[in-house]
């Protein structure tokens, strides 16, 4: 066998081993967290789980049980408040899983089983993606691969997304890091184009992943351009290819359907400044049994990295500080993008370590329009860029920061141009991502990966013939870091059954509501959940959608949070297309519901928060 063949075989073996290690860690942690019963579609999981998961699974059932439409992700079983067909891509309906389940419906696999497979599949894919990352970044030890796989599948941001199954697909973030690493290792058109399938995969899982992954991979492309490893022609070809493929995919799947987002979203769910390192729900921190919630009481901004990652970051910073500074200088355009993503995740409503924020742009967040936020950001970026221009071009003391300076100026100018050309679109974009704390996920996984890669290389530099003790120290260090992370995050794993659990009474109520809806041609909801003062209105709204999906009865008002406020808050029931109509009135607006339902309808209270009306 030639030397080239031996080297190719060696590389293939290393790839296989890394992927197998990651897959093994993913499935073991998945089984430990979820338990084996849910693999086969446990009833209480799929029929009565509450929150976003319930809505996601309802959308999945409606889509799979419907015929095909164009755009492909449309379903007539779910309609907007106005009666238009819904697109499950915009209802957290897990498009990737939905397309697979619907395509292979002829196999007779139940939707409940597909849901179970999705949960386990995400843990498995998370581990595999971690193994791919380790291989791409050329770690020297399989123990480093093992440690990163443990970091990835025990990440608190992953485990807390059991409640939001679409966002459990964080393996797409790891895959984009692998694509970035491959581009840095082999800057070429081929490497750049490999990122496009990963970005389309991200879009098919959830738009949040597509947004953060596209921004960071695009930053990696521009970073290579400023470094001279790519030329303008290659960058323009990539932009044209990516834009064409993404646009075609969005049109075919229906991602470009219009919708109006209610005002006041951005800033509600940002990440805490100390969130990544604060020991939230840490098993190793006595008495700390809480999470860093924001003033809305939501954990969407929780981004704790875990004790293993925090210790690895501290150690890597101490041991590889020079290499880290060299990386920052070399990849400074990319680092600027990481900083911008972090600032977007923090928002102008700055939380530090408690639920009381520091409001940068005013005492009442709701009074700050999105365009004002973008204007401040754009002008601020231009001002910072201009301040550095003097040092870079005039005094030349900071000439090494020329790429970063140009990147900041281009970003600021781009934001301002967007405000001038399309202010309404700019406002809609920022409001669409009100759970901005999620954008720190890609930074957090990068810190996790980077800390282990830098530690691995520090040890690798000291491993030489007859110095096997360094190999042993590397293996021991990585094993201890993995153990530390696993133990520290055990409270998150123990919370998983509670997130997935549902008592017998709730199961019975959902089944009873489904039986009430069965036989009707459609279910109409009024008003949408956010138009009432009841804190339980959202739960009742989601219960109605879940029950309708189990009864396979079309329902309107699928996602009030993405509808026109005037239509969604209507206090009268619209009969829609006619037929036998069941009205589910979320919140008892009036004891008799006079004027809410059409004449001839009789109503009765189903729960304290919902009345059922029919002819």
mmCIF file of C-alpha atoms in Angstrom, residues 209-572:
data_model
loop_
_atom_site.group_PDB
_atom_site.id
_atom_site.type_symbol
_atom_site.label_atom_id
_atom_site.label_comp_id
_atom_site.label_asym_id
_atom_site.label_seq_id
_atom_site.Cartn_x
_atom_site.Cartn_y
_atom_site.Cartn_z
ATOM 1 C CA UNK A 209 -30.668 28.276 13.613
ATOM 2 C CA UNK A 210 -30.680 29.510 10.031
ATOM 3 C CA UNK A 211 -30.298 33.140 11.144
ATOM 4 C CA UNK A 212 -27.406 32.636 13.554
ATOM 5 C CA UNK A 213 -25.624 30.036 11.399
ATOM 6 C CA UNK A 214 -25.915 32.115 8.220
ATOM 7 C CA UNK A 215 -24.546 35.187 9.952
ATOM 8 C CA UNK A 216 -21.553 33.377 11.408
ATOM 9 C CA UNK A 217 -20.701 31.336 8.305
ATOM 10 C CA UNK A 218 -21.007 34.491 6.225
ATOM 11 C CA UNK A 219 -18.629 36.168 8.681
ATOM 12 C CA UNK A 220 -16.179 33.285 8.189
ATOM 13 C CA UNK A 221 -16.360 33.843 4.407
ATOM 14 C CA UNK A 222 -15.661 37.561 4.779
ATOM 15 C CA UNK A 223 -12.889 36.827 7.267
ATOM 16 C CA UNK A 224 -11.171 34.631 4.675
ATOM 17 C CA UNK A 225 -11.550 37.429 2.145
ATOM 18 C CA UNK A 226 -9.831 39.985 4.397
ATOM 19 C CA UNK A 227 -7.094 37.457 5.213
ATOM 20 C CA UNK A 228 -6.448 36.917 1.503
ATOM 21 C CA UNK A 229 -7.277 33.206 1.493
ATOM 22 C CA UNK A 230 -10.349 33.859 -0.681
ATOM 23 C CA UNK A 231 -10.764 36.419 -3.470
ATOM 24 C CA UNK A 232 -13.709 38.637 -4.352
ATOM 25 C CA UNK A 233 -14.797 36.419 -7.228
ATOM 26 C CA UNK A 234 -15.099 33.402 -4.933
ATOM 27 C CA UNK A 235 -17.026 35.367 -2.319
ATOM 28 C CA UNK A 236 -19.462 36.720 -4.901
ATOM 29 C CA UNK A 237 -19.991 33.232 -6.354
ATOM 30 C CA UNK A 238 -20.702 31.905 -2.871
ATOM 31 C CA UNK A 239 -23.138 34.712 -2.094
ATOM 32 C CA UNK A 240 -24.962 34.146 -5.384
ATOM 33 C CA UNK A 241 -25.109 30.383 -4.884
ATOM 34 C CA UNK A 242 -26.261 30.602 -1.285
ATOM 35 C CA UNK A 243 -28.814 33.311 -2.035
ATOM 36 C CA UNK A 244 -30.271 31.383 -4.979
ATOM 37 C CA UNK A 245 -30.513 28.059 -3.150
ATOM 38 C CA UNK A 246 -31.936 29.622 0.024
ATOM 39 C CA UNK A 247 -34.497 31.689 -1.902
ATOM 40 C CA UNK A 248 -35.624 28.679 -3.937
ATOM 41 C CA UNK A 249 -35.958 26.570 -0.788
ATOM 42 C CA UNK A 250 -37.938 29.301 0.976
ATOM 43 C CA UNK A 251 -40.326 29.669 -1.959
ATOM 44 C CA UNK A 252 -40.894 25.940 -2.371
ATOM 45 C CA UNK A 253 -41.417 25.413 1.351
ATOM 46 C CA UNK A 254 -43.339 28.631 1.986
ATOM 47 C CA UNK A 255 -41.058 30.460 4.410
ATOM 48 C CA UNK A 256 -41.804 33.799 2.757
ATOM 49 C CA UNK A 257 -45.475 33.901 3.705
ATOM 50 C CA UNK A 258 -46.320 37.323 5.053
ATOM 51 C CA UNK A 259 -47.190 37.843 8.675
ATOM 52 C CA UNK A 260 -47.352 40.673 11.186
ATOM 53 C CA UNK A 261 -45.500 40.415 14.472
ATOM 54 C CA UNK A 262 -47.033 42.185 17.489
ATOM 55 C CA UNK A 263 -44.973 45.136 18.766
ATOM 56 C CA UNK A 264 -42.714 45.029 21.802
ATOM 57 C CA UNK A 265 -40.972 41.700 21.308
ATOM 58 C CA UNK A 266 -37.243 42.396 21.105
ATOM 59 C CA UNK A 267 -35.574 42.875 24.480
ATOM 60 C CA UNK A 268 -37.906 40.660 26.503
ATOM 61 C CA UNK A 269 -35.792 37.513 26.378
ATOM 62 C CA UNK A 270 -32.131 38.493 26.319
ATOM 63 C CA UNK A 271 -29.187 36.690 27.883
ATOM 64 C CA UNK A 272 -27.781 37.746 31.272
ATOM 65 C CA UNK A 273 -24.271 39.191 31.196
ATOM 66 C CA UNK A 274 -23.096 36.645 33.786
ATOM 67 C CA UNK A 275 -25.380 33.913 32.481
ATOM 68 C CA UNK A 276 -22.717 31.819 30.703
ATOM 69 C CA UNK A 277 -20.561 31.390 33.840
ATOM 70 C CA UNK A 278 -23.094 31.795 36.679
ATOM 71 C CA UNK A 279 -23.678 28.346 38.307
ATOM 72 C CA UNK A 280 -27.394 28.039 37.572
ATOM 73 C CA UNK A 281 -28.906 24.801 38.812
ATOM 74 C CA UNK A 282 -25.382 23.585 39.387
ATOM 75 C CA UNK A 283 -25.151 20.300 41.276
ATOM 76 C CA UNK A 284 -21.731 21.438 42.510
ATOM 77 C CA UNK A 285 -22.971 24.736 43.965
ATOM 78 C CA UNK A 286 -24.725 24.045 47.319
ATOM 79 C CA UNK A 287 -28.141 25.617 47.701
ATOM 80 C CA UNK A 288 -28.232 27.116 44.219
ATOM 81 C CA UNK A 289 -31.566 25.847 42.958
ATOM 82 C CA UNK A 290 -32.619 28.690 40.710
ATOM 83 C CA UNK A 291 -32.176 29.973 37.224
ATOM 84 C CA UNK A 292 -31.310 33.475 36.084
ATOM 85 C CA UNK A 293 -34.761 34.473 34.885
ATOM 86 C CA UNK A 294 -35.546 37.804 33.251
ATOM 87 C CA UNK A 295 -38.272 40.164 34.391
ATOM 88 C CA UNK A 296 -40.787 38.202 32.333
ATOM 89 C CA UNK A 297 -40.049 35.098 34.407
ATOM 90 C CA UNK A 298 -38.745 33.288 31.306
ATOM 91 C CA UNK A 299 -35.625 31.102 31.093
ATOM 92 C CA UNK A 300 -35.097 31.798 27.363
ATOM 93 C CA UNK A 301 -32.025 33.860 28.193
ATOM 94 C CA UNK A 302 -30.398 31.105 30.259
ATOM 95 C CA UNK A 303 -27.034 30.285 28.673
ATOM 96 C CA UNK A 304 -25.070 28.564 31.440
ATOM 97 C CA UNK A 305 -22.171 26.686 29.866
ATOM 98 C CA UNK A 306 -21.637 24.177 32.662
ATOM 99 C CA UNK A 307 -18.765 23.799 35.147
ATOM 100 C CA UNK A 308 -16.677 21.658 32.781
ATOM 101 C CA UNK A 309 -16.760 24.295 30.058
ATOM 102 C CA UNK A 310 -16.081 27.155 32.487
ATOM 103 C CA UNK A 311 -13.028 25.385 33.962
ATOM 104 C CA UNK A 312 -11.783 24.473 30.468
ATOM 105 C CA UNK A 313 -12.121 28.106 29.355
ATOM 106 C CA UNK A 314 -10.232 29.345 32.407
ATOM 107 C CA UNK A 315 -7.456 26.788 31.903
ATOM 108 C CA UNK A 316 -7.182 27.448 28.157
ATOM 109 C CA UNK A 317 -6.978 31.190 28.778
ATOM 110 C CA UNK A 318 -4.133 30.723 31.253
ATOM 111 C CA UNK A 319 -2.172 28.213 29.199
ATOM 112 C CA UNK A 320 -2.820 29.460 25.664
ATOM 113 C CA UNK A 321 -3.293 33.201 26.081
ATOM 114 C CA UNK A 322 -0.785 34.001 23.347
ATOM 115 C CA UNK A 323 -2.398 31.590 20.887
ATOM 116 C CA UNK A 324 -5.787 33.076 21.692
ATOM 117 C CA UNK A 325 -4.576 36.600 20.917
ATOM 118 C CA UNK A 326 -3.040 35.352 17.672
ATOM 119 C CA UNK A 327 -6.374 33.788 16.741
ATOM 120 C CA UNK A 328 -8.228 37.041 17.514
ATOM 121 C CA UNK A 329 -5.864 39.037 15.307
ATOM 122 C CA UNK A 330 -5.946 36.541 12.473
ATOM 123 C CA UNK A 331 -9.729 36.015 12.543
ATOM 124 C CA UNK A 332 -10.640 39.503 13.718
ATOM 125 C CA UNK A 333 -13.537 39.949 11.274
ATOM 126 C CA UNK A 334 -15.030 36.705 12.549
ATOM 127 C CA UNK A 335 -14.444 37.788 16.161
ATOM 128 C CA UNK A 336 -16.263 41.064 15.445
ATOM 129 C CA UNK A 337 -19.221 38.988 14.244
ATOM 130 C CA UNK A 338 -19.152 36.956 17.471
ATOM 131 C CA UNK A 339 -19.226 40.179 19.476
ATOM 132 C CA UNK A 340 -22.147 41.511 17.420
ATOM 133 C CA UNK A 341 -24.113 38.281 17.921
ATOM 134 C CA UNK A 342 -23.447 38.491 21.656
ATOM 135 C CA UNK A 343 -24.635 42.103 21.811
ATOM 136 C CA UNK A 344 -27.785 41.135 19.906
ATOM 137 C CA UNK A 345 -28.377 38.360 22.428
ATOM 138 C CA UNK A 346 -27.939 40.734 25.380
ATOM 139 C CA UNK A 347 -30.229 43.444 23.855
ATOM 140 C CA UNK A 348 -30.752 46.973 25.160
ATOM 141 C CA UNK A 349 -32.491 45.546 28.244
ATOM 142 C CA UNK A 350 -29.379 44.461 30.105
ATOM 143 C CA UNK A 351 -29.729 41.798 32.802
ATOM 144 C CA UNK A 352 -26.691 41.079 34.957
ATOM 145 C CA UNK A 353 -27.382 38.484 37.679
ATOM 146 C CA UNK A 354 -31.032 38.983 38.615
ATOM 147 C CA UNK A 355 -34.442 39.733 37.067
ATOM 148 C CA UNK A 356 -34.088 43.522 37.383
ATOM 149 C CA UNK A 357 -32.629 44.903 34.150
ATOM 150 C CA UNK A 358 -30.693 48.030 33.357
ATOM 151 C CA UNK A 359 -32.650 49.753 30.582
ATOM 152 C CA UNK A 360 -30.198 51.493 28.284
ATOM 153 C CA UNK A 361 -32.725 53.181 25.984
ATOM 154 C CA UNK A 362 -35.381 54.208 28.483
ATOM 155 C CA UNK A 363 -37.382 53.145 31.503
ATOM 156 C CA UNK A 364 -40.155 51.521 29.486
ATOM 157 C CA UNK A 365 -38.847 49.031 26.930
ATOM 158 C CA UNK A 366 -42.177 48.879 25.127
ATOM 159 C CA UNK A 367 -41.835 52.561 24.202
ATOM 160 C CA UNK A 368 -38.585 52.024 22.322
ATOM 161 C CA UNK A 369 -39.419 51.253 18.674
ATOM 162 C CA UNK A 370 -37.217 48.750 16.843
ATOM 163 C CA UNK A 371 -36.149 51.361 14.322
ATOM 164 C CA UNK A 372 -34.707 53.479 17.141
ATOM 165 C CA UNK A 373 -32.726 50.497 18.412
ATOM 166 C CA UNK A 374 -31.341 49.798 14.954
ATOM 167 C CA UNK A 375 -30.512 53.471 14.411
ATOM 168 C CA UNK A 376 -28.527 53.620 17.648
ATOM 169 C CA UNK A 377 -26.713 50.393 16.733
ATOM 170 C CA UNK A 378 -25.933 51.512 13.181
ATOM 171 C CA UNK A 379 -24.701 54.978 14.111
ATOM 172 C CA UNK A 380 -22.820 53.577 17.083
ATOM 173 C CA UNK A 381 -20.988 51.081 14.880
ATOM 174 C CA UNK A 382 -20.087 53.825 12.398
ATOM 175 C CA UNK A 383 -18.801 56.050 15.230
ATOM 176 C CA UNK A 384 -16.652 53.266 16.685
ATOM 177 C CA UNK A 385 -15.341 52.486 13.208
ATOM 178 C CA UNK A 386 -14.448 56.121 12.544
ATOM 179 C CA UNK A 387 -12.616 56.398 15.858
ATOM 180 C CA UNK A 388 -10.485 53.425 14.875
ATOM 181 C CA UNK A 389 -9.953 54.779 11.337
ATOM 182 C CA UNK A 390 -7.871 57.595 12.772
ATOM 183 C CA UNK A 391 -5.655 55.166 14.653
ATOM 184 C CA UNK A 392 -5.429 52.734 11.735
ATOM 185 C CA UNK A 393 -4.933 55.092 8.802
ATOM 186 C CA UNK A 394 -3.533 58.253 10.359
ATOM 187 C CA UNK A 395 -1.345 57.322 13.321
ATOM 188 C CA UNK A 396 -1.014 53.700 12.109
ATOM 189 C CA UNK A 397 -0.680 52.580 15.743
ATOM 190 C CA UNK A 398 -3.524 50.083 15.294
ATOM 191 C CA UNK A 399 -2.976 49.239 11.635
ATOM 192 C CA UNK A 400 -3.222 45.559 12.476
ATOM 193 C CA UNK A 401 -6.937 46.112 13.254
ATOM 194 C CA UNK A 402 -7.773 47.376 9.786
ATOM 195 C CA UNK A 403 -9.991 44.359 8.871
ATOM 196 C CA UNK A 404 -11.987 44.663 12.115
ATOM 197 C CA UNK A 405 -12.388 48.411 11.604
ATOM 198 C CA UNK A 406 -13.686 47.945 8.072
ATOM 199 C CA UNK A 407 -16.052 45.198 9.276
ATOM 200 C CA UNK A 408 -17.563 47.458 11.942
ATOM 201 C CA UNK A 409 -17.976 50.321 9.450
ATOM 202 C CA UNK A 410 -19.616 48.064 6.867
ATOM 203 C CA UNK A 411 -21.985 46.657 9.472
ATOM 204 C CA UNK A 412 -23.005 50.099 10.723
ATOM 205 C CA UNK A 413 -23.494 51.429 7.208
ATOM 206 C CA UNK A 414 -25.517 48.363 6.258
ATOM 207 C CA UNK A 415 -27.876 48.823 9.196
ATOM 208 C CA UNK A 416 -28.412 52.501 8.366
ATOM 209 C CA UNK A 417 -29.008 51.760 4.671
ATOM 210 C CA UNK A 418 -31.582 49.115 5.594
ATOM 211 C CA UNK A 419 -33.384 51.632 7.808
ATOM 212 C CA UNK A 420 -33.555 54.101 4.926
ATOM 213 C CA UNK A 421 -34.575 51.611 2.219
ATOM 214 C CA UNK A 422 -36.902 49.289 4.149
ATOM 215 C CA UNK A 423 -37.597 50.488 7.703
ATOM 216 C CA UNK A 424 -40.681 48.286 8.073
ATOM 217 C CA UNK A 425 -38.776 45.140 7.068
ATOM 218 C CA UNK A 426 -35.896 46.057 9.368
ATOM 219 C CA UNK A 427 -38.320 46.486 12.260
ATOM 220 C CA UNK A 428 -40.027 43.186 11.466
ATOM 221 C CA UNK A 429 -36.740 41.301 11.394
ATOM 222 C CA UNK A 430 -35.609 42.449 14.820
ATOM 223 C CA UNK A 431 -39.060 41.830 16.318
ATOM 224 C CA UNK A 432 -39.212 38.345 14.836
ATOM 225 C CA UNK A 433 -36.298 37.323 17.039
ATOM 226 C CA UNK A 434 -37.633 38.484 20.377
ATOM 227 C CA UNK A 435 -36.025 35.447 22.114
ATOM 228 C CA UNK A 436 -32.659 36.989 21.306
ATOM 229 C CA UNK A 437 -30.852 35.173 24.117
ATOM 230 C CA UNK A 438 -30.846 32.099 21.891
ATOM 231 C CA UNK A 439 -28.344 33.786 19.594
ATOM 232 C CA UNK A 440 -25.649 33.282 22.209
ATOM 233 C CA UNK A 441 -25.906 29.511 21.675
ATOM 234 C CA UNK A 442 -23.572 29.604 18.691
ATOM 235 C CA UNK A 443 -21.074 31.630 20.729
ATOM 236 C CA UNK A 444 -21.384 29.250 23.689
ATOM 237 C CA UNK A 445 -20.739 26.159 21.603
ATOM 238 C CA UNK A 446 -17.788 27.938 19.992
ATOM 239 C CA UNK A 447 -16.310 28.717 23.420
ATOM 240 C CA UNK A 448 -16.839 25.101 24.471
ATOM 241 C CA UNK A 449 -15.141 23.742 21.346
ATOM 242 C CA UNK A 450 -12.367 26.328 21.345
ATOM 243 C CA UNK A 451 -11.406 25.752 24.978
ATOM 244 C CA UNK A 452 -10.890 22.011 24.409
ATOM 245 C CA UNK A 453 -9.069 22.501 21.103
ATOM 246 C CA UNK A 454 -6.621 24.952 22.712
ATOM 247 C CA UNK A 455 -6.039 22.657 25.695
ATOM 248 C CA UNK A 456 -5.571 19.686 23.376
ATOM 249 C CA UNK A 457 -2.913 21.554 21.389
ATOM 250 C CA UNK A 458 -1.130 22.686 24.560
ATOM 251 C CA UNK A 459 -0.764 19.066 25.586
ATOM 252 C CA UNK A 460 0.042 17.932 22.038
ATOM 253 C CA UNK A 461 3.022 20.296 21.908
ATOM 254 C CA UNK A 462 4.452 18.482 24.912
ATOM 255 C CA UNK A 463 3.791 14.946 23.717
ATOM 256 C CA UNK A 464 6.911 13.487 22.156
ATOM 257 C CA UNK A 465 8.631 10.101 22.034
ATOM 258 C CA UNK A 466 9.347 8.774 25.555
ATOM 259 C CA UNK A 467 7.069 11.380 27.108
ATOM 260 C CA UNK A 468 3.961 9.272 27.457
ATOM 261 C CA UNK A 469 3.120 10.913 30.784
ATOM 262 C CA UNK A 470 1.858 13.931 28.810
ATOM 263 C CA UNK A 471 -0.509 11.666 26.907
ATOM 264 C CA UNK A 472 -1.761 10.293 30.213
ATOM 265 C CA UNK A 473 -2.179 13.831 31.578
ATOM 266 C CA UNK A 474 -4.149 14.834 28.469
ATOM 267 C CA UNK A 475 -6.464 11.826 28.765
ATOM 268 C CA UNK A 476 -6.925 12.397 32.507
ATOM 269 C CA UNK A 477 -7.638 16.114 32.051
ATOM 270 C CA UNK A 478 -10.248 15.543 29.367
ATOM 271 C CA UNK A 479 -11.900 12.726 31.330
ATOM 272 C CA UNK A 480 -12.089 14.897 34.463
ATOM 273 C CA UNK A 481 -13.524 17.848 32.521
ATOM 274 C CA UNK A 482 -16.169 15.565 30.985
ATOM 275 C CA UNK A 483 -17.016 14.124 34.406
ATOM 276 C CA UNK A 484 -17.211 17.613 35.924
ATOM 277 C CA UNK A 485 -19.606 18.749 33.192
ATOM 278 C CA UNK A 486 -21.741 15.623 33.465
ATOM 279 C CA UNK A 487 -22.112 15.890 37.245
ATOM 280 C CA UNK A 488 -22.672 19.647 37.218
ATOM 281 C CA UNK A 489 -25.565 19.422 34.733
ATOM 282 C CA UNK A 490 -27.323 16.463 36.367
ATOM 283 C CA UNK A 491 -30.065 18.724 37.714
ATOM 284 C CA UNK A 492 -30.997 19.699 34.161
ATOM 285 C CA UNK A 493 -31.175 16.040 33.116
ATOM 286 C CA UNK A 494 -33.302 15.145 36.130
ATOM 287 C CA UNK A 495 -35.704 17.933 35.127
ATOM 288 C CA UNK A 496 -36.312 16.370 31.704
ATOM 289 C CA UNK A 497 -38.986 13.864 32.886
ATOM 290 C CA UNK A 498 -40.845 16.724 34.557
ATOM 291 C CA UNK A 499 -40.791 18.754 31.338
ATOM 292 C CA UNK A 500 -42.097 15.774 29.384
ATOM 293 C CA UNK A 501 -44.460 14.476 32.020
ATOM 294 C CA UNK A 502 -48.220 14.892 32.096
ATOM 295 C CA UNK A 503 -50.595 13.656 34.780
ATOM 296 C CA UNK A 504 -53.546 11.360 34.107
ATOM 297 C CA UNK A 505 -56.060 14.150 34.722
ATOM 298 C CA UNK A 506 -54.564 16.332 32.003
ATOM 299 C CA UNK A 507 -54.460 13.397 29.584
ATOM 300 C CA UNK A 508 -58.139 12.708 30.315
ATOM 301 C CA UNK A 509 -59.069 16.384 29.810
ATOM 302 C CA UNK A 510 -57.251 16.580 26.466
ATOM 303 C CA UNK A 511 -58.925 13.367 25.277
ATOM 304 C CA UNK A 512 -62.325 14.642 26.422
ATOM 305 C CA UNK A 513 -61.832 17.939 24.589
ATOM 306 C CA UNK A 514 -60.764 16.011 21.479
ATOM 307 C CA UNK A 515 -63.920 13.904 21.674
ATOM 308 C CA UNK A 516 -65.978 17.121 21.872
ATOM 309 C CA UNK A 517 -64.319 18.380 18.684
ATOM 310 C CA UNK A 518 -64.594 15.131 16.768
ATOM 311 C CA UNK A 519 -67.304 15.140 14.118
ATOM 312 C CA UNK A 520 -67.218 18.905 13.557
ATOM 313 C CA UNK A 521 -66.009 20.385 10.291
ATOM 314 C CA UNK A 522 -63.901 23.035 11.979
ATOM 315 C CA UNK A 523 -63.016 24.619 15.301
ATOM 316 C CA UNK A 524 -62.913 28.387 15.636
ATOM 317 C CA UNK A 525 -61.066 30.177 18.445
ATOM 318 C CA UNK A 526 -61.704 33.670 19.776
ATOM 319 C CA UNK A 527 -59.828 35.629 20.893
ATOM 320 C CA UNK A 528 -56.134 34.778 20.659
ATOM 321 C CA UNK A 529 -54.375 34.031 23.939
ATOM 322 C CA UNK A 530 -52.380 37.260 24.257
ATOM 323 C CA UNK A 531 -55.523 39.380 23.972
ATOM 324 C CA UNK A 532 -56.754 38.318 27.433
ATOM 325 C CA UNK A 533 -55.556 39.166 30.897
ATOM 326 C CA UNK A 534 -55.616 35.569 32.088
ATOM 327 C CA UNK A 535 -52.205 33.976 32.772
ATOM 328 C CA UNK A 536 -53.744 30.605 31.871
ATOM 329 C CA UNK A 537 -55.066 31.754 28.500
ATOM 330 C CA UNK A 538 -52.019 30.475 26.606
ATOM 331 C CA UNK A 539 -52.398 27.020 28.130
ATOM 332 C CA UNK A 540 -56.084 26.896 27.155
ATOM 333 C CA UNK A 541 -55.291 28.084 23.642
ATOM 334 C CA UNK A 542 -52.647 25.391 23.211
ATOM 335 C CA UNK A 543 -54.962 22.748 24.681
ATOM 336 C CA UNK A 544 -57.568 23.568 22.048
ATOM 337 C CA UNK A 545 -54.993 23.206 19.245
ATOM 338 C CA UNK A 546 -53.661 19.918 20.663
ATOM 339 C CA UNK A 547 -57.150 18.462 21.051
ATOM 340 C CA UNK A 548 -58.145 19.519 17.527
ATOM 341 C CA UNK A 549 -55.046 17.797 16.117
ATOM 342 C CA UNK A 550 -55.950 14.585 17.950
ATOM 343 C CA UNK A 551 -59.513 14.817 16.610
ATOM 344 C CA UNK A 552 -58.140 15.696 13.156
ATOM 345 C CA UNK A 553 -60.511 18.646 13.025
ATOM 346 C CA UNK A 554 -59.253 21.820 11.268
ATOM 347 C CA UNK A 555 -58.772 24.789 13.586
ATOM 348 C CA UNK A 556 -58.063 28.493 13.116
ATOM 349 C CA UNK A 557 -55.972 30.891 15.161
ATOM 350 C CA UNK A 558 -53.036 28.508 15.142
ATOM 351 C CA UNK A 559 -50.473 31.051 16.317
ATOM 352 C CA UNK A 560 -51.910 34.283 17.640
ATOM 353 C CA UNK A 561 -48.460 35.618 18.380
ATOM 354 C CA UNK A 562 -47.791 35.911 14.635
ATOM 355 C CA UNK A 563 -51.138 37.288 13.488
ATOM 356 C CA UNK A 564 -52.463 40.753 12.881
ATOM 357 C CA UNK A 565 -53.448 42.115 16.287
ATOM 358 C CA UNK A 566 -56.793 43.471 15.112
ATOM 359 C CA UNK A 567 -57.880 40.110 13.728
ATOM 360 C CA UNK A 568 -56.448 38.058 16.570
ATOM 361 C CA UNK A 569 -58.106 40.105 19.304
ATOM 362 C CA UNK A 570 -61.577 40.029 17.737
ATOM 363 C CA UNK A 571 -64.198 39.237 20.374
ATOM 364 C CA UNK A 572 -66.638 37.586 18.003
#
